[in-house]
Amino acid sequence: MEKKNNQDKIGAKKFFAWQSRAVSSACCVVILGYLRIYCTDQLALSGTVIGIILLLSNVVDAVTDLTAGYLVDRTKSRLGKGRPYELCILGVWLCTWLLYSCPPAFNTTIKIVWVFVLYIFVNSVFNTLLNSAATPYMVRAFKKGQLVRLASFGGLITMVGSMVVSISFPILMARLAVSAKGWSTLIAIYAVPLAVIGIMRFFFVKEEIVIEEDAVEKVSIKSIFTVLKKNPYIWMVALCQMLEGTVTSMGVGTYFYTYVVGNVEIMGMMMAISIFVIPLMFIVPALLKKMTKSRLILIGTALQVAGAVGLFLAGASIPVLVVASLIGGIGVLPITFLVDLQILDCCNYNEWKKLPRLEGSFASFRNFITKCGNGIGGLVLGVMLDLSGYVGGAQVQTDSAIMTIRLAMGIVPALMYAVVGILTWFYGRLDNQLPQIESDLAAHRANV
């Protein structure tokens, strides 16, 4: 047992180097969450137009996500299968800075094209390649026993990194983002150091584990669709991610704290309460020994529903906002940090059913569905704001606009989290089969 525990340990250098890119990517997600208010209040574009831009970008993702997975699954290079694609993090941050640096003198049409094209490069090209390559890279860089530790403790580091941006960005935004130049400067403050941090994984983490299928599996487009038809569990994982992505991409928090609470800087302060959630990450490995991943996610989903309803009821009440945010913050942890393990379980299910594992393709499929949710979330909020009479940049909004923002902050997410809970309950069937699946696979590999 002592020997096994030693084998499962991850060296500090390798651990932090691996998490560097995850931190960088998570911070980028936080910053992209402010794109909507940048477009409505700085570029004077309507909420519906921005929603359509985000939705159309996911049409492009329909091609790039599936293509990226196919490309990664067929990649064989001196650097490995997933590692070469880590260079894309540099493109992510360059295009993110340009995205928030649109010259104000441009007319509306050029502004729309500017946002559309750069958003596609960030999400549909560079992030797509990064996400599709992440799982194949991970399973070739870490042993099986290290993956749970990586998902839980690694998630802790990612959470802390993104928390720093979540807390500081609204504060700096209130002080710097009062002009086009201010927005560009604000993004550059984060883009430069986070690009440097994000590339560390590429330099310090090698693919050292040989996967048997690398030598024999021939991936075809047809095999991808065949597996998608025969594995219902990857659909459940992907749809849960889509709904979570829909809520996240709505970006309603900035509007909520600006117009309902009355001070966007408080948003950063509220993000700081996530510090109290951090210690819970240390008990995730212990919890997974007592319950399945689906049950842990189901508990988290119930907390997410309660937290979302609390945010709607809170209005501008800071004490209620604190409690609701804490509950919701705890609830989001399981589904956020266990999804990679769920993807690997789905790949094991494929192998058990004598199908290609398709790690890259499954990761890219999950990403594609998630981005569809991102597009839907942006469109839903944009239409809701326009129908409510919201006026971008106005000091005071109408009562209907305020109520719409509150609904988008609480009730709409609560309904989506409830659906996630239902899907997770059905996914539990795979968790119940996993002991037999892992036993059969181990016996098969021992006889090969």
Tab-separated table of C-alpha atoms in Angstrom:
chain	number	residue	atom	x	y	z
A	1	MET	CA	0.000	0.000	0.000
A	2	GLU	CA	2.852	2.393	0.845
A	3	LYS	CA	4.500	1.625	-2.501
A	4	LYS	CA	1.227	2.236	-4.348
A	5	ASN	CA	0.735	5.591	-2.610
A	6	ASN	CA	4.255	6.635	-3.590
A	7	GLN	CA	3.564	5.711	-7.207
A	8	ASP	CA	0.421	7.826	-7.144
A	9	LYS	CA	2.252	10.926	-5.952
A	10	ILE	CA	2.885	13.732	-8.431
A	11	GLY	CA	6.065	15.779	-8.121
A	12	ALA	CA	5.526	19.442	-7.325
A	13	LYS	CA	7.292	20.631	-10.480
A	14	LYS	CA	5.218	18.439	-12.778
A	15	PHE	CA	1.998	19.150	-10.892
A	16	PHE	CA	2.265	22.944	-11.042
A	17	ALA	CA	3.599	22.908	-14.600
A	18	TRP	CA	0.591	20.869	-15.701
A	19	GLN	CA	-1.877	23.123	-13.942
A	20	SER	CA	-0.303	26.280	-15.390
A	21	ARG	CA	-2.199	25.987	-18.659
A	22	ALA	CA	-5.426	25.004	-16.904
A	23	VAL	CA	-5.143	28.162	-14.800
A	24	SER	CA	-4.460	30.266	-17.886
A	25	SER	CA	-7.449	28.812	-19.749
A	26	ALA	CA	-9.767	29.207	-16.761
A	27	CYS	CA	-8.780	32.859	-16.419
A	28	CYS	CA	-9.519	33.391	-20.102
A	29	VAL	CA	-13.012	31.969	-19.592
A	30	VAL	CA	-13.567	34.470	-16.781
A	31	ILE	CA	-12.471	37.382	-18.961
A	32	LEU	CA	-14.575	36.275	-21.930
A	33	GLY	CA	-17.561	36.418	-19.598
A	34	TYR	CA	-17.330	40.217	-19.812
A	35	LEU	CA	-17.543	40.287	-23.616
A	36	ARG	CA	-21.275	40.957	-23.640
A	37	ILE	CA	-21.176	44.083	-21.473
A	38	TYR	CA	-18.120	45.282	-23.441
A	39	CYS	CA	-20.107	44.954	-26.660
A	40	THR	CA	-23.344	46.500	-25.389
A	41	ASP	CA	-21.921	49.324	-23.276
A	42	GLN	CA	-18.622	50.112	-25.082
A	43	LEU	CA	-19.312	49.160	-28.727
A	44	ALA	CA	-23.040	50.053	-28.560
A	45	LEU	CA	-24.127	46.748	-30.139
A	46	SER	CA	-27.536	45.305	-29.247
A	47	GLY	CA	-27.810	42.294	-26.970
A	48	THR	CA	-29.550	40.266	-29.656
A	49	VAL	CA	-26.800	40.983	-32.180
A	50	ILE	CA	-24.161	39.798	-29.713
A	51	GLY	CA	-26.229	36.708	-28.981
A	52	ILE	CA	-26.422	35.907	-32.690
A	53	ILE	CA	-22.652	36.404	-33.054
A	54	LEU	CA	-21.990	33.949	-30.228
A	55	LEU	CA	-24.492	31.458	-31.617
A	56	LEU	CA	-23.072	31.615	-35.154
A	57	SER	CA	-19.585	31.063	-33.801
A	58	ASN	CA	-20.817	27.713	-32.516
A	59	VAL	CA	-21.911	26.783	-36.017
A	60	VAL	CA	-18.252	27.135	-36.935
A	61	ASP	CA	-17.414	25.048	-33.868
A	62	ALA	CA	-19.528	22.241	-35.310
A	63	VAL	CA	-16.771	21.795	-37.872
A	64	THR	CA	-13.685	22.737	-35.874
A	65	ASP	CA	-14.521	20.716	-32.727
A	66	LEU	CA	-15.131	17.441	-34.522
A	67	THR	CA	-12.255	18.084	-36.897
A	68	ALA	CA	-9.935	18.846	-33.980
A	69	GLY	CA	-10.813	15.586	-32.237
A	70	TYR	CA	-10.194	13.640	-35.434
A	71	LEU	CA	-6.884	15.469	-35.917
A	72	VAL	CA	-5.700	14.805	-32.355
A	73	ASP	CA	-6.638	11.121	-32.471
A	74	ARG	CA	-4.512	10.706	-35.607
A	75	THR	CA	-1.567	12.769	-34.351
A	76	LYS	CA	1.766	11.026	-33.880
A	77	SER	CA	4.757	13.285	-33.408
A	78	ARG	CA	8.106	13.381	-31.661
A	79	LEU	CA	6.517	15.533	-28.947
A	80	GLY	CA	3.514	13.226	-28.522
A	81	LYS	CA	-0.190	13.185	-29.318
A	82	GLY	CA	-1.571	16.111	-27.327
A	83	ARG	CA	1.472	18.111	-26.250
A	84	PRO	CA	2.151	19.957	-29.571
A	85	TYR	CA	-1.244	21.664	-29.401
A	86	GLU	CA	-0.361	23.429	-26.133
A	87	LEU	CA	1.265	26.188	-28.195
A	88	CYS	CA	-2.262	27.331	-29.050
A	89	ILE	CA	-2.493	29.092	-25.669
A	90	LEU	CA	-0.396	31.911	-27.142
A	91	GLY	CA	-2.945	32.388	-29.921
A	92	VAL	CA	-5.764	32.381	-27.348
A	93	TRP	CA	-4.350	35.356	-25.455
A	94	LEU	CA	-3.286	37.360	-28.500
A	95	CYS	CA	-6.765	37.104	-30.005
A	96	THR	CA	-8.451	37.788	-26.653
A	97	TRP	CA	-6.541	41.054	-26.332
A	98	LEU	CA	-7.452	42.015	-29.907
A	99	LEU	CA	-11.087	41.074	-29.255
A	100	TYR	CA	-11.322	43.752	-26.555
A	101	SER	CA	-9.339	46.305	-28.583
A	102	CYS	CA	-11.821	47.184	-31.324
A	103	PRO	CA	-11.284	50.820	-32.462
A	104	PRO	CA	-14.366	52.863	-31.470
A	105	ALA	CA	-14.292	54.784	-34.778
A	106	PHE	CA	-15.311	51.665	-36.721
A	107	ASN	CA	-18.885	51.538	-37.960
A	108	THR	CA	-21.354	48.955	-36.623
A	109	THR	CA	-20.792	46.434	-39.418
A	110	ILE	CA	-17.012	46.391	-38.971
A	111	LYS	CA	-17.414	46.082	-35.193
A	112	ILE	CA	-19.646	43.042	-35.674
A	113	VAL	CA	-17.164	41.423	-38.077
A	114	TRP	CA	-14.273	42.242	-35.716
A	115	VAL	CA	-15.949	40.577	-32.731
A	116	PHE	CA	-17.184	37.611	-34.763
A	117	VAL	CA	-13.850	36.776	-36.396
A	118	LEU	CA	-11.710	37.155	-33.276
A	119	TYR	CA	-14.163	35.259	-31.104
A	120	ILE	CA	-13.992	32.398	-33.615
A	121	PHE	CA	-10.200	32.375	-33.425
A	122	VAL	CA	-10.272	32.310	-29.618
A	123	ASN	CA	-12.966	29.673	-29.167
A	124	SER	CA	-13.331	27.765	-32.434
A	125	VAL	CA	-9.671	27.432	-33.347
A	126	PHE	CA	-7.191	27.807	-30.498
A	127	ASN	CA	-9.323	26.760	-27.510
A	128	THR	CA	-10.834	23.916	-29.522
A	129	LEU	CA	-7.413	22.435	-30.251
A	130	LEU	CA	-6.323	22.885	-26.619
A	131	ASN	CA	-9.414	21.195	-25.207
A	132	SER	CA	-9.414	18.334	-27.700
A	133	ALA	CA	-5.779	17.522	-26.947
A	134	ALA	CA	-6.039	17.820	-23.150
A	135	THR	CA	-7.338	14.319	-22.340
A	136	PRO	CA	-4.968	12.401	-24.684
A	137	TYR	CA	-2.090	14.492	-23.285
A	138	MET	CA	-3.115	13.849	-19.670
A	139	VAL	CA	-3.404	10.046	-19.903
A	140	ARG	CA	0.053	9.883	-21.523
A	141	ALA	CA	1.665	12.113	-18.901
A	142	PHE	CA	0.175	10.681	-15.681
A	143	LYS	CA	-0.461	7.217	-14.241
A	144	LYS	CA	-3.985	6.042	-13.523
A	145	GLY	CA	-3.640	6.488	-9.762
A	146	GLN	CA	-2.511	10.085	-10.254
A	147	LEU	CA	-5.556	11.138	-12.271
A	148	VAL	CA	-7.966	11.467	-9.312
A	149	ARG	CA	-5.423	13.544	-7.394
A	150	LEU	CA	-4.858	15.648	-10.465
A	151	ALA	CA	-8.592	16.222	-10.938
A	152	SER	CA	-9.173	17.236	-7.314
A	153	PHE	CA	-6.002	18.996	-6.160
A	154	GLY	CA	-5.333	20.272	-9.670
A	155	GLY	CA	-8.819	21.712	-9.702
A	156	LEU	CA	-7.945	23.535	-6.503
A	157	ILE	CA	-5.030	25.320	-8.179
A	158	THR	CA	-7.179	26.165	-11.189
A	159	MET	CA	-9.867	27.524	-8.927
A	160	VAL	CA	-7.442	29.712	-6.989
A	161	GLY	CA	-5.946	31.092	-10.203
A	162	SER	CA	-9.289	31.921	-11.759
A	163	MET	CA	-10.450	33.354	-8.445
A	164	VAL	CA	-7.662	35.922	-8.524
A	165	VAL	CA	-8.958	37.155	-11.887
A	166	SER	CA	-12.612	36.894	-10.816
A	167	ILE	CA	-11.917	39.099	-7.790
A	168	SER	CA	-9.576	41.621	-9.383
A	169	PHE	CA	-11.138	42.032	-12.817
A	170	PRO	CA	-14.419	43.753	-11.760
A	171	ILE	CA	-12.451	46.121	-9.537
A	172	LEU	CA	-10.013	47.093	-12.297
A	173	MET	CA	-12.851	47.163	-14.814
A	174	ALA	CA	-14.717	49.784	-12.781
A	175	ARG	CA	-11.586	51.948	-12.762
A	176	LEU	CA	-10.019	51.337	-16.204
A	177	ALA	CA	-12.751	50.206	-18.579
A	178	VAL	CA	-14.282	53.635	-19.079
A	179	SER	CA	-12.950	53.986	-22.641
A	180	ALA	CA	-11.784	51.869	-25.573
A	181	LYS	CA	-8.144	52.361	-24.579
A	182	GLY	CA	-8.982	51.472	-21.004
A	183	TRP	CA	-10.515	48.147	-22.085
A	184	SER	CA	-7.469	47.299	-24.201
A	185	THR	CA	-5.100	48.145	-21.347
A	186	LEU	CA	-7.181	46.134	-18.885
A	187	ILE	CA	-7.016	42.971	-21.022
A	188	ALA	CA	-3.284	43.398	-21.686
A	189	ILE	CA	-2.630	43.477	-17.933
A	190	TYR	CA	-3.927	39.898	-17.769
A	191	ALA	CA	-3.049	38.561	-21.234
A	192	VAL	CA	0.739	38.951	-21.073
A	193	PRO	CA	1.465	37.158	-17.764
A	194	LEU	CA	-1.212	34.515	-18.330
A	195	ALA	CA	0.199	33.662	-21.757
A	196	VAL	CA	3.595	33.090	-20.133
A	197	ILE	CA	2.044	30.974	-17.384
A	198	GLY	CA	-0.037	29.014	-19.873
A	199	ILE	CA	2.900	27.809	-21.978
A	200	MET	CA	4.744	26.217	-19.029
A	201	ARG	CA	2.949	22.867	-19.433
A	202	PHE	CA	4.374	22.485	-22.931
A	203	PHE	CA	7.955	22.947	-21.742
A	204	PHE	CA	7.922	20.926	-18.524
A	205	VAL	CA	5.450	18.027	-18.954
A	206	LYS	CA	6.299	15.253	-21.423
A	207	GLU	CA	4.201	12.367	-22.700
A	208	GLU	CA	5.983	9.385	-21.144
A	209	ILE	CA	3.275	6.701	-20.893
A	210	VAL	CA	2.654	4.427	-23.866
A	211	ILE	CA	-1.002	3.679	-24.587
A	212	GLU	CA	-1.544	0.347	-26.324
A	213	GLU	CA	-4.007	1.714	-28.848
A	214	ASP	CA	-1.460	4.217	-30.173
A	215	ALA	CA	0.161	1.446	-32.167
A	216	VAL	CA	-2.956	-0.250	-33.496
A	217	GLU	CA	-6.035	1.995	-33.580
A	218	LYS	CA	-6.954	3.554	-36.893
A	219	VAL	CA	-9.468	6.315	-36.325
A	220	SER	CA	-11.921	7.201	-39.060
A	221	ILE	CA	-14.739	9.709	-39.272
A	222	LYS	CA	-17.181	6.820	-39.581
A	223	SER	CA	-15.929	5.237	-36.344
A	224	ILE	CA	-16.548	8.493	-34.465
A	225	PHE	CA	-20.216	8.596	-35.435
A	226	THR	CA	-20.573	4.870	-34.802
A	227	VAL	CA	-19.301	5.248	-31.247
A	228	LEU	CA	-21.489	8.296	-30.620
A	229	LYS	CA	-24.516	6.191	-31.557
A	230	LYS	CA	-23.531	3.334	-29.242
A	231	ASN	CA	-22.406	5.243	-26.158
A	232	PRO	CA	-25.326	7.080	-24.478
A	233	TYR	CA	-23.229	8.213	-21.526
A	234	ILE	CA	-21.048	10.639	-23.462
A	235	TRP	CA	-24.268	12.396	-24.501
A	236	MET	CA	-25.291	12.762	-20.873
A	237	VAL	CA	-21.908	14.218	-19.929
A	238	ALA	CA	-21.957	16.554	-22.931
A	239	LEU	CA	-25.514	17.777	-22.307
A	240	CYS	CA	-24.720	18.491	-18.652
A	241	GLN	CA	-21.734	20.520	-19.788
A	242	MET	CA	-23.910	22.303	-22.352
A	243	LEU	CA	-26.389	23.424	-19.692
A	244	GLU	CA	-23.610	24.511	-17.338
A	245	GLY	CA	-22.016	26.383	-20.252
A	246	THR	CA	-25.337	28.042	-21.078
A	247	VAL	CA	-25.574	29.467	-17.565
A	248	THR	CA	-21.944	30.565	-17.463
A	249	SER	CA	-21.981	32.173	-20.914
A	250	MET	CA	-25.035	34.295	-20.209
A	251	GLY	CA	-22.677	36.702	-18.455
A	252	VAL	CA	-25.547	38.156	-16.472
A	253	GLY	CA	-23.467	38.668	-13.320
A	254	THR	CA	-21.928	41.894	-14.578
A	255	TYR	CA	-25.372	43.342	-15.352
A	256	PHE	CA	-26.740	42.078	-12.026
A	257	TYR	CA	-24.095	43.775	-9.895
A	258	THR	CA	-24.110	46.932	-12.020
A	259	TYR	CA	-27.851	47.556	-12.126
A	260	VAL	CA	-29.492	45.447	-9.375
A	261	VAL	CA	-26.865	45.639	-6.623
A	262	GLY	CA	-25.630	49.022	-7.861
A	263	ASN	CA	-21.851	48.523	-7.784
A	264	VAL	CA	-19.910	46.188	-10.089
A	265	GLU	CA	-16.917	46.242	-7.726
A	266	ILE	CA	-18.979	44.238	-5.233
A	267	MET	CA	-18.947	41.439	-7.801
A	268	GLY	CA	-15.228	41.025	-7.219
A	269	MET	CA	-15.725	41.047	-3.475
A	270	MET	CA	-18.422	38.372	-3.782
A	271	MET	CA	-16.045	36.221	-5.805
A	272	ALA	CA	-13.651	36.378	-2.862
A	273	ILE	CA	-15.995	34.267	-0.755
A	274	SER	CA	-14.931	31.314	-2.922
A	275	ILE	CA	-11.885	31.198	-0.650
A	276	PHE	CA	-14.074	29.474	1.929
A	277	VAL	CA	-14.898	26.747	-0.607
A	278	ILE	CA	-11.251	25.844	-1.302
A	279	PRO	CA	-10.732	23.470	1.664
A	280	LEU	CA	-13.555	21.278	0.359
A	281	MET	CA	-11.376	20.272	-2.596
A	282	PHE	CA	-9.110	18.325	-0.232
A	283	ILE	CA	-11.900	15.925	0.687
A	284	VAL	CA	-12.924	15.073	-2.892
A	285	PRO	CA	-10.643	11.987	-3.154
A	286	ALA	CA	-12.020	10.713	0.160
A	287	LEU	CA	-15.617	11.309	-0.950
A	288	LEU	CA	-15.008	9.408	-4.186
A	289	LYS	CA	-14.073	6.357	-2.107
A	290	LYS	CA	-17.478	6.459	-0.428
A	291	MET	CA	-19.727	7.464	-3.308
A	292	THR	CA	-19.779	7.463	-7.097
A	293	LYS	CA	-18.936	10.484	-9.230
A	294	SER	CA	-22.553	10.798	-10.341
A	295	ARG	CA	-23.865	10.880	-6.763
A	296	LEU	CA	-21.351	13.555	-5.795
A	297	ILE	CA	-22.325	15.623	-8.847
A	298	LEU	CA	-26.016	15.109	-8.040
A	299	ILE	CA	-25.511	16.545	-4.562
A	300	GLY	CA	-23.657	19.477	-6.097
A	301	THR	CA	-26.476	20.065	-8.555
A	302	ALA	CA	-29.016	20.316	-5.736
A	303	LEU	CA	-26.833	22.950	-4.093
A	304	GLN	CA	-26.571	24.836	-7.398
A	305	VAL	CA	-30.363	24.977	-7.667
A	306	ALA	CA	-30.663	26.277	-4.098
A	307	GLY	CA	-27.941	28.865	-4.660
A	308	ALA	CA	-29.490	30.137	-7.896
A	309	VAL	CA	-32.916	30.573	-6.300
A	310	GLY	CA	-31.216	32.409	-3.447
A	311	LEU	CA	-29.581	34.860	-5.870
A	312	PHE	CA	-32.966	35.693	-7.381
A	313	LEU	CA	-34.521	36.297	-3.979
A	314	ALA	CA	-31.531	38.283	-2.705
A	315	GLY	CA	-31.908	41.331	-4.912
A	316	ALA	CA	-29.442	43.857	-3.496
A	317	SER	CA	-29.193	42.197	-0.054
A	318	ILE	CA	-25.485	41.538	0.510
A	319	PRO	CA	-25.931	38.980	3.335
A	320	VAL	CA	-28.333	36.862	1.235
A	321	LEU	CA	-26.034	37.167	-1.777
A	322	VAL	CA	-23.119	35.898	0.313
A	323	VAL	CA	-25.028	32.826	1.522
A	324	ALA	CA	-26.458	32.041	-1.924
A	325	SER	CA	-23.076	32.459	-3.600
A	326	LEU	CA	-21.440	30.147	-1.059
A	327	ILE	CA	-24.048	27.445	-1.614
A	328	GLY	CA	-23.786	27.721	-5.381
A	329	GLY	CA	-19.980	27.843	-5.243
A	330	ILE	CA	-19.863	24.573	-3.334
A	331	GLY	CA	-22.359	22.985	-5.701
A	332	VAL	CA	-20.416	23.718	-8.878
A	333	LEU	CA	-17.227	21.986	-7.689
A	334	PRO	CA	-18.088	18.341	-8.454
A	335	ILE	CA	-19.247	18.783	-12.043
A	336	THR	CA	-16.373	21.158	-12.782
A	337	PHE	CA	-13.536	18.969	-11.575
A	338	LEU	CA	-14.868	15.468	-12.275
A	339	VAL	CA	-15.841	15.891	-15.914
A	340	ASP	CA	-12.422	14.772	-17.206
A	341	LEU	CA	-12.750	11.560	-15.214
A	342	GLN	CA	-16.222	11.062	-16.665
A	343	ILE	CA	-14.775	11.377	-20.160
A	344	LEU	CA	-12.184	8.713	-19.325
A	345	ASP	CA	-14.946	6.451	-17.975
A	346	CYS	CA	-16.771	6.850	-21.284
A	347	CYS	CA	-13.568	5.910	-23.142
A	348	ASN	CA	-13.212	2.803	-20.964
A	349	TYR	CA	-16.824	1.939	-21.749
A	350	ASN	CA	-15.944	2.171	-25.450
A	351	GLU	CA	-12.998	-0.181	-25.052
A	352	TRP	CA	-15.146	-2.583	-23.010
A	353	LYS	CA	-17.661	-2.643	-25.867
A	354	LYS	CA	-14.833	-3.374	-28.356
A	355	LEU	CA	-15.063	0.127	-29.810
A	356	PRO	CA	-12.277	2.718	-30.363
A	357	ARG	CA	-11.525	4.695	-27.188
A	358	LEU	CA	-11.635	8.038	-29.051
A	359	GLU	CA	-10.257	10.161	-26.187
A	360	GLY	CA	-9.601	13.169	-28.409
A	361	SER	CA	-12.887	12.868	-30.285
A	362	PHE	CA	-14.916	12.509	-27.082
A	363	ALA	CA	-13.209	15.514	-25.534
A	364	SER	CA	-13.868	17.576	-28.659
A	365	PHE	CA	-17.489	16.379	-28.821
A	366	ARG	CA	-17.990	17.483	-25.210
A	367	ASN	CA	-16.403	20.819	-26.088
A	368	PHE	CA	-18.640	21.231	-29.133
A	369	ILE	CA	-21.825	20.617	-27.145
A	370	THR	CA	-20.588	22.948	-24.398
A	371	LYS	CA	-19.957	25.705	-26.914
A	372	CYS	CA	-23.442	25.217	-28.315
A	373	GLY	CA	-24.626	25.960	-24.797
A	374	ASN	CA	-22.386	29.014	-24.725
A	375	GLY	CA	-24.007	30.314	-27.888
A	376	ILE	CA	-27.511	29.591	-26.647
A	377	GLY	CA	-26.822	31.327	-23.339
A	378	GLY	CA	-25.562	34.442	-25.060
A	379	LEU	CA	-28.558	34.572	-27.386
A	380	VAL	CA	-31.087	33.940	-24.606
A	381	LEU	CA	-29.788	36.767	-22.438
A	382	GLY	CA	-29.465	39.117	-25.419
A	383	VAL	CA	-33.080	38.581	-26.456
A	384	MET	CA	-34.269	38.857	-22.845
A	385	LEU	CA	-32.464	42.176	-22.397
A	386	ASP	CA	-33.753	43.658	-25.649
A	387	LEU	CA	-37.353	42.603	-24.923
A	388	SER	CA	-37.130	44.048	-21.419
A	389	GLY	CA	-36.201	47.506	-22.684
A	390	TYR	CA	-32.592	47.427	-21.497
A	391	VAL	CA	-30.527	50.428	-22.658
A	392	GLY	CA	-26.763	49.850	-22.830
A	393	GLY	CA	-24.747	52.322	-20.780
A	394	ALA	CA	-27.783	53.895	-19.101
A	395	GLN	CA	-27.350	54.899	-15.467
A	396	VAL	CA	-30.789	53.585	-14.496
A	397	GLN	CA	-32.741	50.718	-16.095
A	398	THR	CA	-36.510	50.153	-16.196
A	399	ASP	CA	-38.254	47.904	-13.674
A	400	SER	CA	-38.864	45.308	-16.385
A	401	ALA	CA	-35.155	45.264	-17.266
A	402	ILE	CA	-34.212	44.858	-13.599
A	403	MET	CA	-36.640	41.946	-13.148
A	404	THR	CA	-35.347	40.303	-16.339
A	405	ILE	CA	-31.783	40.518	-15.059
A	406	ARG	CA	-32.840	38.960	-11.748
A	407	LEU	CA	-34.634	36.114	-13.552
A	408	ALA	CA	-31.580	35.480	-15.716
A	409	MET	CA	-29.387	35.481	-12.613
A	410	GLY	CA	-31.473	33.020	-10.595
A	411	ILE	CA	-34.565	31.278	-11.919
A	412	VAL	CA	-33.302	30.427	-15.419
A	413	PRO	CA	-30.067	28.830	-14.079
A	414	ALA	CA	-32.040	26.939	-11.395
A	415	LEU	CA	-34.186	25.278	-14.065
A	416	MET	CA	-31.132	24.293	-16.085
A	417	TYR	CA	-29.343	22.878	-13.030
A	418	ALA	CA	-32.426	20.756	-12.320
A	419	VAL	CA	-32.137	19.190	-15.785
A	420	VAL	CA	-28.433	18.535	-15.134
A	421	GLY	CA	-29.477	16.623	-12.015
A	422	ILE	CA	-31.865	14.423	-14.008
A	423	LEU	CA	-29.184	13.614	-16.608
A	424	THR	CA	-26.663	12.845	-13.868
A	425	TRP	CA	-29.086	10.424	-12.244
A	426	PHE	CA	-29.286	8.439	-15.487
A	427	TYR	CA	-25.484	8.601	-15.878
A	428	GLY	CA	-25.215	6.783	-12.564
A	429	ARG	CA	-25.864	3.524	-14.428
A	430	LEU	CA	-22.364	3.718	-15.891
A	431	ASP	CA	-20.848	4.357	-12.463
A	432	ASN	CA	-22.502	1.159	-11.237
A	433	GLN	CA	-20.939	-0.803	-14.123
A	434	LEU	CA	-17.427	0.615	-13.725
A	435	PRO	CA	-16.050	-2.005	-11.277
A	436	GLN	CA	-16.937	-4.778	-13.743
A	437	ILE	CA	-15.689	-2.742	-16.718
A	438	GLU	CA	-12.326	-2.038	-15.096
A	439	SER	CA	-11.938	-5.652	-14.006
A	440	ASP	CA	-12.668	-6.963	-17.504
A	441	LEU	CA	-10.325	-4.467	-19.139
A	442	ALA	CA	-7.498	-5.287	-16.723
A	443	ALA	CA	-7.896	-9.005	-17.451
A	444	HIS	CA	-7.948	-8.379	-21.192
A	445	ARG	CA	-4.841	-6.184	-21.142
A	446	ALA	CA	-2.981	-8.746	-19.012
A	447	ASN	CA	-3.625	-11.408	-21.637
A	448	VAL	CA	-2.582	-9.274	-24.621
